[in-house]
Coordinates of C-alpha atoms and ligand atoms in Angstrom, one line a residue:
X1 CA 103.6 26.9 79.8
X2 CA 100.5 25.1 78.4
X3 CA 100.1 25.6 74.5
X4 CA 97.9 28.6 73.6
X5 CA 95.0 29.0 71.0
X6 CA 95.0 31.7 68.1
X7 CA 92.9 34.3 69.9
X8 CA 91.8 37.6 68.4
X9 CA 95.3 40.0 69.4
X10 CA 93.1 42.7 70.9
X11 CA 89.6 43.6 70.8
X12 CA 90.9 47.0 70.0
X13 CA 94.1 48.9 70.1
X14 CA 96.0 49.9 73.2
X15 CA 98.9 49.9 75.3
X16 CA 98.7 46.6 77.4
X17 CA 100.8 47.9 80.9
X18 CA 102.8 44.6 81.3
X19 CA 105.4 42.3 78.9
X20 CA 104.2 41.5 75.4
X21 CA 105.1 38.0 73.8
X22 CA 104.9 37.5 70.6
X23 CA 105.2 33.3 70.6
X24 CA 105.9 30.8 68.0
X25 CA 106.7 32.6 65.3
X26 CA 109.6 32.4 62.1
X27 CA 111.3 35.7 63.3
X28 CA 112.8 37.1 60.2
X29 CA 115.5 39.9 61.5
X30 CA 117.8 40.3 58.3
X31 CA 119.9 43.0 60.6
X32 CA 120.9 40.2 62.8
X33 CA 121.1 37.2 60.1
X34 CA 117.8 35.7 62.1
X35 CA 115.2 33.4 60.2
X36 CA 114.5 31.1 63.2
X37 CA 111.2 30.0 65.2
X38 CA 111.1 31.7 68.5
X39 CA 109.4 34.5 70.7
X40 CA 109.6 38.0 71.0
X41 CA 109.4 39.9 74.0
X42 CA 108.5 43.6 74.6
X43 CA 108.3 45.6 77.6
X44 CA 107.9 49.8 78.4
X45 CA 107.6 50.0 74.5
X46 CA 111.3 48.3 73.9
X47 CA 112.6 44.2 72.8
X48 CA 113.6 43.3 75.9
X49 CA 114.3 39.5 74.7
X50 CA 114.4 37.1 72.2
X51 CA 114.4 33.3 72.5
X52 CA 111.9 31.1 73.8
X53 CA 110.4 32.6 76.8
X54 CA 109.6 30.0 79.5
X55 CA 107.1 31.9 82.2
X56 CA 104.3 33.8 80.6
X57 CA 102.7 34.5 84.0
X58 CA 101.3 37.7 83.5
X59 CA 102.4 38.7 80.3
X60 CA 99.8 39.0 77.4
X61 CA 100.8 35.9 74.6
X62 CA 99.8 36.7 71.0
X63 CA 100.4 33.7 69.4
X64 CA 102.3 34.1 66.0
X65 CA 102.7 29.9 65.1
X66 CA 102.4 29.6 61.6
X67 CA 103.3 33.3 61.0
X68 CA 106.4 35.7 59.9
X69 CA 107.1 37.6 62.7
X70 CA 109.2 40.5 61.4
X71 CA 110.6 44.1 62.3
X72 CA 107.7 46.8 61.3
X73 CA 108.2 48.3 57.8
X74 CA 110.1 51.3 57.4
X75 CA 108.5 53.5 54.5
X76 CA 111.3 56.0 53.1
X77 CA 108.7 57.8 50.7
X78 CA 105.2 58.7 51.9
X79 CA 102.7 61.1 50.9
X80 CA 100.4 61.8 53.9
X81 CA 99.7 65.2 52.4
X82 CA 98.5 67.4 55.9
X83 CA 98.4 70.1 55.9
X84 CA 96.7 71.3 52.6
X85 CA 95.2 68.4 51.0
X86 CA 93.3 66.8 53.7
X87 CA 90.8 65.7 51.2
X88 CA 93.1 62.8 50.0
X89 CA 94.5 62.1 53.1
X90 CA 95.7 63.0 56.8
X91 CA 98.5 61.8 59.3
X92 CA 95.5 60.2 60.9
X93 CA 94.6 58.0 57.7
X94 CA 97.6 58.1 55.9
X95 CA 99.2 56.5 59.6
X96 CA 96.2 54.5 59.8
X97 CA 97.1 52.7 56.0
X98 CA 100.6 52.7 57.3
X99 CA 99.9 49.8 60.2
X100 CA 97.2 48.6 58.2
X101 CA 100.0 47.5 55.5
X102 CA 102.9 46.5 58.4
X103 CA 104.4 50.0 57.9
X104 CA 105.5 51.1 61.8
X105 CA 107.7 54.3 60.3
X106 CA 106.8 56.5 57.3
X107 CA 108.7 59.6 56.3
X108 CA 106.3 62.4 54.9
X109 CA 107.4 63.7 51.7
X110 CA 106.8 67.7 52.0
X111 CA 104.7 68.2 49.1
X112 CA 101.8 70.0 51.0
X113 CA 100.7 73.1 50.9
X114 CA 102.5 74.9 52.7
X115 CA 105.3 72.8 51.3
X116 CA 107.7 71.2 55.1
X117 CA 109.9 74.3 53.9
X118 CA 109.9 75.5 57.4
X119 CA 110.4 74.3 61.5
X120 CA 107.3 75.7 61.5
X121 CA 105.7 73.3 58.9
X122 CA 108.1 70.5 60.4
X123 CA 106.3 70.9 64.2
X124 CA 103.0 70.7 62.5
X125 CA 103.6 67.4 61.4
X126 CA 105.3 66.4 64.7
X127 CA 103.0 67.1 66.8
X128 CA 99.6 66.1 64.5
X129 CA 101.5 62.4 64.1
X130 CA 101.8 62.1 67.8
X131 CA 98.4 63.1 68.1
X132 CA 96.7 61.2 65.8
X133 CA 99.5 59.0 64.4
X134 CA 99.6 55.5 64.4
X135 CA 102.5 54.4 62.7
X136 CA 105.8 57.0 63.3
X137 CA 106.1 59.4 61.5
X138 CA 109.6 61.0 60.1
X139 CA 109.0 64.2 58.3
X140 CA 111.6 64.8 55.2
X141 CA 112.4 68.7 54.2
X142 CA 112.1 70.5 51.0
X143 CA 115.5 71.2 49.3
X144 CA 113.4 74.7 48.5
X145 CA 111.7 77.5 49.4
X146 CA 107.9 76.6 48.6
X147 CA 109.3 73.2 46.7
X148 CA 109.6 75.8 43.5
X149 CA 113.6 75.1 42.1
X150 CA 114.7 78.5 42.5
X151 CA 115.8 79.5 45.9
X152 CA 117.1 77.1 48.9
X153 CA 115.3 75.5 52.0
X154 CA 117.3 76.8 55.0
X155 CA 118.5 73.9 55.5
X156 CA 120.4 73.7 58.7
X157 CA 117.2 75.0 60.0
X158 CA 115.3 72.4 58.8
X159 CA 117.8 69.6 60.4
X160 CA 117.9 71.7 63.4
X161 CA 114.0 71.3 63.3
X162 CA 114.6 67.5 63.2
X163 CA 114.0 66.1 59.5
X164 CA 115.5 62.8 58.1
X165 CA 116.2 63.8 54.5
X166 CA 115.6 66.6 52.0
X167 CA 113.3 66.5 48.8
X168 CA 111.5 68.5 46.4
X169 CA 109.7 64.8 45.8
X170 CA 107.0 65.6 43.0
X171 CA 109.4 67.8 41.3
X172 CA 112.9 67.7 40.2
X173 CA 115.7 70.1 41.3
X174 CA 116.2 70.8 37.8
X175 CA 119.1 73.9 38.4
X176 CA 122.4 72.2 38.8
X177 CA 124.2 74.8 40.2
X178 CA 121.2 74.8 43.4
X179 CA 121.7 71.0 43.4
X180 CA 125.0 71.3 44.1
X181 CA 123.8 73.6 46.7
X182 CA 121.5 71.4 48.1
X183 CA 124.1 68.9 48.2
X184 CA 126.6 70.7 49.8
X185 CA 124.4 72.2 52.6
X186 CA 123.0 69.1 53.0
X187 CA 127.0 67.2 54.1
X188 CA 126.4 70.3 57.0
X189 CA 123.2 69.3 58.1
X190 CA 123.8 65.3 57.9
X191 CA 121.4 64.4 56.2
X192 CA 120.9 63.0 52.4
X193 CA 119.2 64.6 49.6
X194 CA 116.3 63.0 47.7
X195 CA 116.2 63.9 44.2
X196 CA 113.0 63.2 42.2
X197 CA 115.1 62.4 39.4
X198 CA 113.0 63.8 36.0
X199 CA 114.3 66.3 33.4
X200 CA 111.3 68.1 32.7
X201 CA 112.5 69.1 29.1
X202 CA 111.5 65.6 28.1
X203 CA 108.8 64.8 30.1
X204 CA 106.8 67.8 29.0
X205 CA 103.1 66.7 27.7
X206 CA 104.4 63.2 28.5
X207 CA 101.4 60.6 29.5
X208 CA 102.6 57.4 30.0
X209 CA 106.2 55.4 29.0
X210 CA 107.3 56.0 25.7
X211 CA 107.6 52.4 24.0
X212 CA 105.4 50.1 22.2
X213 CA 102.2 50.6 24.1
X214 CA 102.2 54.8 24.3
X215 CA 102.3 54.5 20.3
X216 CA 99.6 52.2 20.0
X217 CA 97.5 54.2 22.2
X218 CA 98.5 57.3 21.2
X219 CA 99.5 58.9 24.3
X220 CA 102.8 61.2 24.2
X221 CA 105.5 59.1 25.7
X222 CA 107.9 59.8 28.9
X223 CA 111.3 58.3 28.1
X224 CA 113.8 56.9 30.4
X225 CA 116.5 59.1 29.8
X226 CA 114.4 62.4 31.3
X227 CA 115.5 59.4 34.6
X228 CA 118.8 58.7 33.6
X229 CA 120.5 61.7 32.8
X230 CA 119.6 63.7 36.0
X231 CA 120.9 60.4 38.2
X232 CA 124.0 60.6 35.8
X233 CA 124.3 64.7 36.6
X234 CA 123.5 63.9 40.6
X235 CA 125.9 61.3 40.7
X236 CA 129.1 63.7 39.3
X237 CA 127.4 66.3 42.0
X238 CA 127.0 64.1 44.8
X239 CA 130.9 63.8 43.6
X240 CA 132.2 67.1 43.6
X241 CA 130.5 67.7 47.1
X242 CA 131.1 64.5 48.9
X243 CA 127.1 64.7 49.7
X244 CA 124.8 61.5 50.0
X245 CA 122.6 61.6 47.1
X246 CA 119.4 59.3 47.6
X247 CA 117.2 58.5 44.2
X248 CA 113.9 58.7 44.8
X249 CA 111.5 55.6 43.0
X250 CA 114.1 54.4 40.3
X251 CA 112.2 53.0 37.3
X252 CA 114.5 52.8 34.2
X253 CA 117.0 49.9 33.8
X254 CA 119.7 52.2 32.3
X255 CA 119.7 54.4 36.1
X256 CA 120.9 51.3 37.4
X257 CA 124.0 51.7 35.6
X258 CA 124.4 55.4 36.5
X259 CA 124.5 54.1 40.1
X260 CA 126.6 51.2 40.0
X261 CA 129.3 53.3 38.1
X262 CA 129.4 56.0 41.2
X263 CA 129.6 53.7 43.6
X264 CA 132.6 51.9 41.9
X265 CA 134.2 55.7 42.5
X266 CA 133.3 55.7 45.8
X267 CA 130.0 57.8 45.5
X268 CA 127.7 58.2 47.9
X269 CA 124.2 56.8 46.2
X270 CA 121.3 54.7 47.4
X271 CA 118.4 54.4 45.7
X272 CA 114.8 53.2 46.4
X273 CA 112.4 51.0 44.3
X274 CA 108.6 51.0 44.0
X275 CA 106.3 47.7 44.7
X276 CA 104.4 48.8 41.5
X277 CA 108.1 49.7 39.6
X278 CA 109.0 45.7 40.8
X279 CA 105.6 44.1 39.5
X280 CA 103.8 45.9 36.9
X281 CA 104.5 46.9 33.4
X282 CA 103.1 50.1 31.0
X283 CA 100.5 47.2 29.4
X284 CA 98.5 47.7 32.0
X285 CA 97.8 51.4 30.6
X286 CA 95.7 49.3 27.6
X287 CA 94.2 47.4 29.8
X288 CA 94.1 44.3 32.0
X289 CA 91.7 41.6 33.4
X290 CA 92.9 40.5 36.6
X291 CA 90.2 38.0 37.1
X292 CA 86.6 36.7 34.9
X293 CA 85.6 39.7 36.9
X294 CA 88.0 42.6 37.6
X295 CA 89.4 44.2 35.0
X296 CA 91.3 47.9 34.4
X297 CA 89.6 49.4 30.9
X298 CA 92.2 50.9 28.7
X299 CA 93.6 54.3 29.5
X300 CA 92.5 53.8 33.1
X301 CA 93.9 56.9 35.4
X302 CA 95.0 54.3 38.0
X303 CA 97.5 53.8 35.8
X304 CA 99.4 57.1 35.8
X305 CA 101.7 57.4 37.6
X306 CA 105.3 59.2 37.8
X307 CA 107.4 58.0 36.9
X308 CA 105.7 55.8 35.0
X309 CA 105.1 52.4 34.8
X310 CA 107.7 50.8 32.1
X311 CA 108.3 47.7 30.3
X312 CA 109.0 43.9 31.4
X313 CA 113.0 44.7 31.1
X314 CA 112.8 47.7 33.6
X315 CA 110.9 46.3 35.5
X316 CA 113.1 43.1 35.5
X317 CA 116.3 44.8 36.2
X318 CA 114.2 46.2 39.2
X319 CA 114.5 43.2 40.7
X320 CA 117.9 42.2 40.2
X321 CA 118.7 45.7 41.2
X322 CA 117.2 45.3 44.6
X323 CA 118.8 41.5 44.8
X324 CA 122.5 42.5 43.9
X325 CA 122.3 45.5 46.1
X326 CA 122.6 48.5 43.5
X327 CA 118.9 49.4 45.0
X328 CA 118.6 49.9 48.8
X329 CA 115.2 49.1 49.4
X330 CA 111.8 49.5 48.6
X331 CA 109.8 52.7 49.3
X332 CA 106.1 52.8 48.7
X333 CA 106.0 56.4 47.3
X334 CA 102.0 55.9 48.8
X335 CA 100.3 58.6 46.7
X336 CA 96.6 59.4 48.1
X337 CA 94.5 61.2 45.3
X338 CA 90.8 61.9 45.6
X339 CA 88.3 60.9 43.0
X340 CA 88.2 64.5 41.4
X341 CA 91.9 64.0 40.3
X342 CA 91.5 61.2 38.8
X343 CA 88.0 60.6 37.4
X344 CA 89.2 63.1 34.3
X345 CA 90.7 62.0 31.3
X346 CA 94.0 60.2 31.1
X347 CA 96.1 63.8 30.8
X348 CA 94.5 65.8 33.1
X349 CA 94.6 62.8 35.8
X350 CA 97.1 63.0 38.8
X351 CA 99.9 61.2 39.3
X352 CA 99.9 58.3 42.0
X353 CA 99.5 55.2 43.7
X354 CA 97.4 54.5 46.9
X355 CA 100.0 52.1 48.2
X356 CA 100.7 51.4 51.6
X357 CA 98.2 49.1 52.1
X358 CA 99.1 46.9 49.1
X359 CA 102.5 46.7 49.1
X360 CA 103.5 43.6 50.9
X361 CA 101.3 41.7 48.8
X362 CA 102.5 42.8 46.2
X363 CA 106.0 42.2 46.9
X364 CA 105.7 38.8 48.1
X365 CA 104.3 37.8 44.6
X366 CA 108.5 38.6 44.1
X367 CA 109.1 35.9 46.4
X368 CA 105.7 33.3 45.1
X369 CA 107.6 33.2 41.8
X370 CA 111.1 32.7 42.8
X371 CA 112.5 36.1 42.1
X372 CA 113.6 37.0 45.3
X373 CA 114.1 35.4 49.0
X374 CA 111.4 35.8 51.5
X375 CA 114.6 37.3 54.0
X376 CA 115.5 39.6 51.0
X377 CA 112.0 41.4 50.8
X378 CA 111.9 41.8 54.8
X379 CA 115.7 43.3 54.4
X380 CA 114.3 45.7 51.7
X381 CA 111.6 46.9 54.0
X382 CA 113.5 46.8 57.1
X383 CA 117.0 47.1 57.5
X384 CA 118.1 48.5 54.8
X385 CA 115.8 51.8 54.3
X386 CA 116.4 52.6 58.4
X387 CA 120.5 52.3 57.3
X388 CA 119.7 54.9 54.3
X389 CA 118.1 57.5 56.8
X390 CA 120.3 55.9 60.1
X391 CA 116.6 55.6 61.8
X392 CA 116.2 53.9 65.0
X393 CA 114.2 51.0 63.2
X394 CA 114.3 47.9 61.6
X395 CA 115.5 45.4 63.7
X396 CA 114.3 43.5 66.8
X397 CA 117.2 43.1 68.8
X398 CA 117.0 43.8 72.6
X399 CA 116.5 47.3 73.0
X400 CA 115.0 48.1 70.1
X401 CA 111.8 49.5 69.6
X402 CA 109.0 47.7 70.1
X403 CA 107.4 47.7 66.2
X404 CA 106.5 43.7 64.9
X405 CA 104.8 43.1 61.5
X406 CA 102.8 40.1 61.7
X407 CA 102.3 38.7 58.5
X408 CA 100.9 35.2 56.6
X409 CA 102.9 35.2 53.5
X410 CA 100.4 33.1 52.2
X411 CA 96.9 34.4 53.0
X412 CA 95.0 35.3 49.6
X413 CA 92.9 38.3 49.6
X414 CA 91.0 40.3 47.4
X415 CA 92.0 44.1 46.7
X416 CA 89.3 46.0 47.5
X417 CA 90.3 49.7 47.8
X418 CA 86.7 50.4 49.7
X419 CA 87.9 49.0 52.6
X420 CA 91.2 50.7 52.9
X421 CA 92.3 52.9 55.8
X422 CA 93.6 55.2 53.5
X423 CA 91.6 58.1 51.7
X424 CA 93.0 57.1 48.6
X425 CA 91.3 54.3 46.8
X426 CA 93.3 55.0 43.6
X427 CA 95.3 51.6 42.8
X428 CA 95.3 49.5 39.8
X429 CA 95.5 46.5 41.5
X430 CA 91.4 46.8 43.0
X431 CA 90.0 43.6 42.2
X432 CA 93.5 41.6 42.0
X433 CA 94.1 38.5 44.2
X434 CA 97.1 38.8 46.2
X435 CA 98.9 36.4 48.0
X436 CA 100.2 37.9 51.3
X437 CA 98.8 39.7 54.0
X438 CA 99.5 41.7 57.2
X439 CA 97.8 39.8 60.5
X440 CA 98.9 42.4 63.2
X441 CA 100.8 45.5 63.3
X442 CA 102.5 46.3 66.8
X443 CA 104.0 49.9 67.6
X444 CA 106.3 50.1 70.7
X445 CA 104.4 47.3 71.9
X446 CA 100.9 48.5 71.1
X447 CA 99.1 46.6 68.9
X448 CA 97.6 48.9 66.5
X449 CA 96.4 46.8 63.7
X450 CA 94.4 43.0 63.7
X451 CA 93.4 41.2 61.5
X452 CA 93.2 37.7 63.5
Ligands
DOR501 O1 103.1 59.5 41.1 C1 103.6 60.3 41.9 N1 102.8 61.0 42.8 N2 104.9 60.6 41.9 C2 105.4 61.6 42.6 O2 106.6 61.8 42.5 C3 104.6 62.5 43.4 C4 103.3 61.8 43.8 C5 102.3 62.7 44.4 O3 102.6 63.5 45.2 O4 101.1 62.5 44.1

């Protein structure tokens, strides 16, 4: 085999009909305890080897030397909001900021209007992501009817119709009594429930965190507890029912705690973690220059988000979190908003993050400082969220589908939210450097993302 040159992966995407070999890479594979150069081979969509592959006759080379070659990210928490609110995004785009970021599978949170209430709603999104889909596409189930606390989701149906997970995402299942519903339907249907963990009794009128920074800028504060006493409550349910309770974008140091007591009792509990609840804090709501010429003016709507951005100790126990294990993974909860939702003033702004399309970069600046291992942020994007919904995903050991991130974890780039995939342009990082960026994003052995 004579050496190749970095060529361009493809001149644009498609199923190349023969063996694909991804060559020279550092293969990181936390499932399998892999960090090692070698090749990957796919064929018919699936790994059908790994090791260094001797005859390349015929088979199409991207060459990967110099790169992480790694499983393609799985996304537990996704807002691709078809059908309903097409104007901030579609399966099309939202899939399309999916590769664009390394993301091969994203679970669609069901707040759209109609709400993923129904099989009806579920085959909708099926069938749109296999048409126009680039990344896979898992849909996740309300808990209820029309996502509106009182009455329950059928369910069964709903698993019967083929979702991963349930949620009211967006909202909280505030009722206790239909949470330990939700939890006990959800043992018969197999699946765990995903509570958006916020008691609304003290989040009410709430802006921003409540700390230091909401009383210097006089915005009404959101405190940690409205997180922390619903993940203590969901914990004793999750109990009492024997369900598998999921926390949706954990954000307050003190839920940690909630967790790690359950478990210790044998509790079913995982929990996801944001890229923005791992890196930033609520200063940025006062302000921030990224660079001499980027900068977020105070009470900038990019900002908001929920839950919201806390302080350096939150977001700090994030990351050890994550590291000893009390979080799962990280989960983008990528939340398109048009510019009529959030070009209004701070309180009538929407809630969200465009973030698929950041999120390795900003992760990685985890592993620039030290914080974290490089094999500990693929695991959180990999492995460990396919365990939490048992998706076929996450590894690339023979057999498995063919989905590769490619990615330089050193490549420096500017955020400029103009040029993302994505509808939604509403991040706070626009103008920030990162450090950290996706090459090539291959789907059962299509390469549907390239940046060579
Ligand atoms: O900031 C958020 N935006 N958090 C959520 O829980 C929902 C999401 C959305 O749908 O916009």
């Amino acid at each position: 085999m004579t050496a190749t040159t970095r060529m361009p992966l493809a001149t644009a995407p498609g199923r190349f009909a023969g063996t694909v070999v991804i060559r020279g890479g550092r293969l990181v594979d936390p499932a399998r305890g892999i960090d090692a150069v070698t090749d990957v081979a796919i064929r018919d969509g699936r790994v059908i080897d790994v090791g260094t592959v001797v005859d390349t006759s015929g088979v199409r080379v991207i060459d990967a030397r110099g790169l992480v070659v790694a499983p393609g990210f799985v996304d537990l928490h996704a807002h691709l909001r078809e059908p309903g609110f097409e104007y901030r995004e579609t399966i099309a785009t939202g899939t399309a900021a999916a590769v664009a970021g390394g993301f091969t599978s994203v679970c669609a949170m069901p707040n759209t209007e109609p709400a993923t209430d129904s099989p009806a709603v579920v085959e909708f999104v099926r069938q749109a992501a296999r048409r126009e889909g680039s990344a896979r596409v898992y849909v996740i189930g309300a808990i209820t009817a029309g996502r509106k606390g009182k009455v329950l989701a059928d369910m069964l149906e709903l698993a019967s119709a083929g979702v991963v997970a349930f949620s009211d995402d967006g909202d909280c299942v505030a009722d206790p009594a239909l949470m330990r519903h939700a939890l006990a339907y959800s043992v018969a249907a197999g699946r765990p429930v995903v509570q958006h963990a916020e008691e609304r009794a003290l989040t009410t009128g709430a802006q921003m965190n409540e700390g230091s920074v909401s009383a210097r800028l006089g915005l009404p504060g959101w405190p940690r507890q409205a997180e922390e006493v619903i993940v203590a409550r969901d914990c004793e349910l999750a109990a009492l029912t024997g369900a598998h309770l999921h926390v949706a974008h954990v954000s307050a140091a003190g839920t940690l705690d909630f967790i790690r007591r359950a478990r210790a009792k044998g509790t079913r509990v995982t929990a996801e973690v944001t890229p923005h609840h791992l890196t930033l804090t609520d200063d940025l709501v006062g302000g921030h220059w990224w660079s001499a010429t980027a900068s977020l003016p105070p009470y900038d709507t990019r900002t908001k988000v929920n839950p919201p951005l806390r302080e350096a100790g939150d977001r700090d126990a994030m990351v050890s979190g994550l590291r000893d294990g009390t979080i799962d993974c990280i989960a983008t909860d990528h939340a398109p908003h048009g510019t009529t939702d959030k070009h209004v003033e701070y309180a009538a702004a929407a809630s969200g993050i465009s973030n698929l399309e950041t999120a390795l970069g900003s992760v990685l600046a985890l592993v620039h400082s030290g914080a974290l291992g490089l094999v500990e942020v693929v695991a959180a994007l990999t492995s460990r969220p396919a365990a939490v919904f048992r998706l076929e995903a996450g590894t690339l050991a023979p057999g498995a589908p063919g989905d590769v991130v490619i990615f330089d974890p050193d490549r420096e780039w500017c955020v400029d939210p103009a040029q993302f995939a994505s509808k939604g342009r509403n991040t706070p990082l626009a103008g920030h450097v990162l450090r950290g960026q996706v090459i090539a994003t291959i789907v059962g052995g299509e390469v549907l993302h390239d940046r060579s």
